[in-house]
Amino acid sequence: MAKSKSPDKWSAEVTAHDHPFDIEPGLFANGSAQQIAAALKKSAEDPRRHSSDPYRTAMSMLDFYINRAGAKLSPAELAKLDQTKMALRQSFGR
């Protein structure tokens, strides 16, 4: 029997069991753009992650958070996350 693919459950499964972030709880809400970028970079470069492109992995983790938080993010939070993207690009030399 195959699992049903419910679009509202796959991300909850990833969040609960895949541990995609490996960063301290509350960092997205309370950390600065530079702190968030540094934590994402560290997580993406972790050898256990086996990422062939840590930059892409870090950006994917950030996009995953943005997409999951969606409409709940204030304009100030969205601005901080845009600054985080710029900080990631800079830290990876892109």
PDB file of C-alpha atoms in Angstrom:
ATOM      1  CA  MET A   1       0.000   0.000   0.000  1.00  0.00           C
ATOM      2  CA  ALA A   2       1.548   3.300  -1.105  1.00  0.00           C
ATOM      3  CA  LYS A   3       1.479   6.393   1.064  1.00  0.00           C
ATOM      4  CA  SER A   4      -0.756   9.145  -0.185  1.00  0.00           C
ATOM      5  CA  LYS A   5       1.150  12.227  -1.218  1.00  0.00           C
ATOM      6  CA  SER A   6      -0.588  15.042   0.559  1.00  0.00           C
ATOM      7  CA  PRO A   7       1.014  18.397  -0.255  1.00  0.00           C
ATOM      8  CA  ASP A   8       0.414  19.673   3.261  1.00  0.00           C
ATOM      9  CA  LYS A   9       2.260  16.771   4.903  1.00  0.00           C
ATOM     10  CA  TRP A  10       5.568  16.378   3.076  1.00  0.00           C
ATOM     11  CA  SER A  11       7.139  19.481   4.584  1.00  0.00           C
ATOM     12  CA  ALA A  12       5.949  18.598   8.076  1.00  0.00           C
ATOM     13  CA  GLU A  13       7.610  15.207   7.605  1.00  0.00           C
ATOM     14  CA  VAL A  14      10.863  16.887   6.539  1.00  0.00           C
ATOM     15  CA  THR A  15      10.730  19.312   9.451  1.00  0.00           C
ATOM     16  CA  ALA A  16       9.976  16.604  12.007  1.00  0.00           C
ATOM     17  CA  HIS A  17      12.310  13.852  10.839  1.00  0.00           C
ATOM     18  CA  ASP A  18      14.911  15.077   8.360  1.00  0.00           C
ATOM     19  CA  HIS A  19      16.350  17.806  10.607  1.00  0.00           C
ATOM     20  CA  PRO A  20      17.093  20.029   7.625  1.00  0.00           C
ATOM     21  CA  PHE A  21      18.470  22.937   9.596  1.00  0.00           C
ATOM     22  CA  ASP A  22      20.739  21.611  12.359  1.00  0.00           C
ATOM     23  CA  ILE A  23      20.676  25.101  13.876  1.00  0.00           C
ATOM     24  CA  GLU A  24      19.546  26.425  17.211  1.00  0.00           C
ATOM     25  CA  PRO A  25      15.808  26.916  17.633  1.00  0.00           C
ATOM     26  CA  GLY A  26      14.622  30.498  17.348  1.00  0.00           C
ATOM     27  CA  LEU A  27      17.577  31.665  15.278  1.00  0.00           C
ATOM     28  CA  PHE A  28      15.415  32.742  12.328  1.00  0.00           C
ATOM     29  CA  ALA A  29      13.185  34.795  14.626  1.00  0.00           C
ATOM     30  CA  ASN A  30      15.848  36.262  16.912  1.00  0.00           C
ATOM     31  CA  GLY A  31      19.152  36.184  15.035  1.00  0.00           C
ATOM     32  CA  SER A  32      20.641  38.797  12.768  1.00  0.00           C
ATOM     33  CA  ALA A  33      21.010  38.195   9.034  1.00  0.00           C
ATOM     34  CA  GLN A  34      24.732  37.519   9.557  1.00  0.00           C
ATOM     35  CA  GLN A  35      24.075  35.029  12.369  1.00  0.00           C
ATOM     36  CA  ILE A  36      21.503  33.160  10.292  1.00  0.00           C
ATOM     37  CA  ALA A  37      23.798  33.088   7.247  1.00  0.00           C
ATOM     38  CA  ALA A  38      26.722  31.796   9.316  1.00  0.00           C
ATOM     39  CA  ALA A  39      24.586  29.036  10.858  1.00  0.00           C
ATOM     40  CA  LEU A  40      23.205  27.984   7.462  1.00  0.00           C
ATOM     41  CA  LYS A  41      26.698  27.960   5.947  1.00  0.00           C
ATOM     42  CA  LYS A  42      28.067  25.863   8.805  1.00  0.00           C
ATOM     43  CA  SER A  43      25.196  23.402   8.493  1.00  0.00           C
ATOM     44  CA  ALA A  44      25.501  23.182   4.698  1.00  0.00           C
ATOM     45  CA  GLU A  45      29.263  22.578   4.889  1.00  0.00           C
ATOM     46  CA  ASP A  46      28.886  19.792   7.465  1.00  0.00           C
ATOM     47  CA  PRO A  47      30.559  16.710   5.925  1.00  0.00           C
ATOM     48  CA  ARG A  48      27.741  14.487   7.200  1.00  0.00           C
ATOM     49  CA  ARG A  49      25.356  16.313   4.871  1.00  0.00           C
ATOM     50  CA  HIS A  50      27.328  15.096   1.800  1.00  0.00           C
ATOM     51  CA  SER A  51      26.408  18.223  -0.145  1.00  0.00           C
ATOM     52  CA  SER A  52      28.137  18.673  -3.473  1.00  0.00           C
ATOM     53  CA  ASP A  53      27.201  22.378  -3.418  1.00  0.00           C
ATOM     54  CA  PRO A  54      27.001  23.818   0.125  1.00  0.00           C
ATOM     55  CA  TYR A  55      25.927  27.236  -1.215  1.00  0.00           C
ATOM     56  CA  ARG A  56      22.923  25.723  -2.917  1.00  0.00           C
ATOM     57  CA  THR A  57      22.117  23.670   0.172  1.00  0.00           C
ATOM     58  CA  ALA A  58      22.243  26.751   2.426  1.00  0.00           C
ATOM     59  CA  MET A  59      20.012  28.742   0.072  1.00  0.00           C
ATOM     60  CA  SER A  60      17.588  25.820  -0.141  1.00  0.00           C
ATOM     61  CA  MET A  61      17.345  25.660   3.646  1.00  0.00           C
ATOM     62  CA  LEU A  62      16.638  29.391   3.774  1.00  0.00           C
ATOM     63  CA  ASP A  63      14.042  29.169   1.000  1.00  0.00           C
ATOM     64  CA  PHE A  64      12.417  26.210   2.772  1.00  0.00           C
ATOM     65  CA  TYR A  65      12.028  28.328   5.902  1.00  0.00           C
ATOM     66  CA  ILE A  66      10.684  31.306   3.962  1.00  0.00           C
ATOM     67  CA  ASN A  67       8.180  29.167   2.082  1.00  0.00           C
ATOM     68  CA  ARG A  68       6.980  27.406   5.244  1.00  0.00           C
ATOM     69  CA  ALA A  69       6.591  30.655   7.207  1.00  0.00           C
ATOM     70  CA  GLY A  70       4.950  32.325   4.223  1.00  0.00           C
ATOM     71  CA  ALA A  71       2.314  34.911   5.013  1.00  0.00           C
ATOM     72  CA  LYS A  72       3.192  34.858   8.717  1.00  0.00           C
ATOM     73  CA  LEU A  73       6.392  36.805   8.078  1.00  0.00           C
ATOM     74  CA  SER A  74       6.283  40.547   8.627  1.00  0.00           C
ATOM     75  CA  PRO A  75       7.853  42.927   6.112  1.00  0.00           C
ATOM     76  CA  ALA A  76      10.737  43.440   8.567  1.00  0.00           C
ATOM     77  CA  GLU A  77      11.317  39.687   8.825  1.00  0.00           C
ATOM     78  CA  LEU A  78      11.236  39.319   5.039  1.00  0.00           C
ATOM     79  CA  ALA A  79      13.750  42.150   4.732  1.00  0.00           C
ATOM     80  CA  LYS A  80      16.042  40.424   7.262  1.00  0.00           C
ATOM     81  CA  LEU A  81      15.798  37.166   5.311  1.00  0.00           C
ATOM     82  CA  ASP A  82      16.635  39.009   2.072  1.00  0.00           C
ATOM     83  CA  GLN A  83      19.704  40.401   3.875  1.00  0.00           C
ATOM     84  CA  THR A  84      20.495  36.822   4.902  1.00  0.00           C
ATOM     85  CA  LYS A  85      20.504  35.796   1.241  1.00  0.00           C
ATOM     86  CA  MET A  86      22.935  38.614   0.454  1.00  0.00           C
ATOM     87  CA  ALA A  87      25.133  37.578   3.405  1.00  0.00           C
ATOM     88  CA  LEU A  88      25.149  33.969   2.174  1.00  0.00           C
ATOM     89  CA  ARG A  89      26.143  35.056  -1.322  1.00  0.00           C
ATOM     90  CA  GLN A  90      28.976  37.125   0.123  1.00  0.00           C
ATOM     91  CA  SER A  91      30.197  34.410   2.478  1.00  0.00           C
ATOM     92  CA  PHE A  92      30.325  31.909  -0.384  1.00  0.00           C
ATOM     93  CA  GLY A  93      31.984  34.434  -2.709  1.00  0.00           C
ATOM     94  CA  ARG A  94      29.094  34.668  -5.151  1.00  0.00           C
TER      95      ARG A  94
END
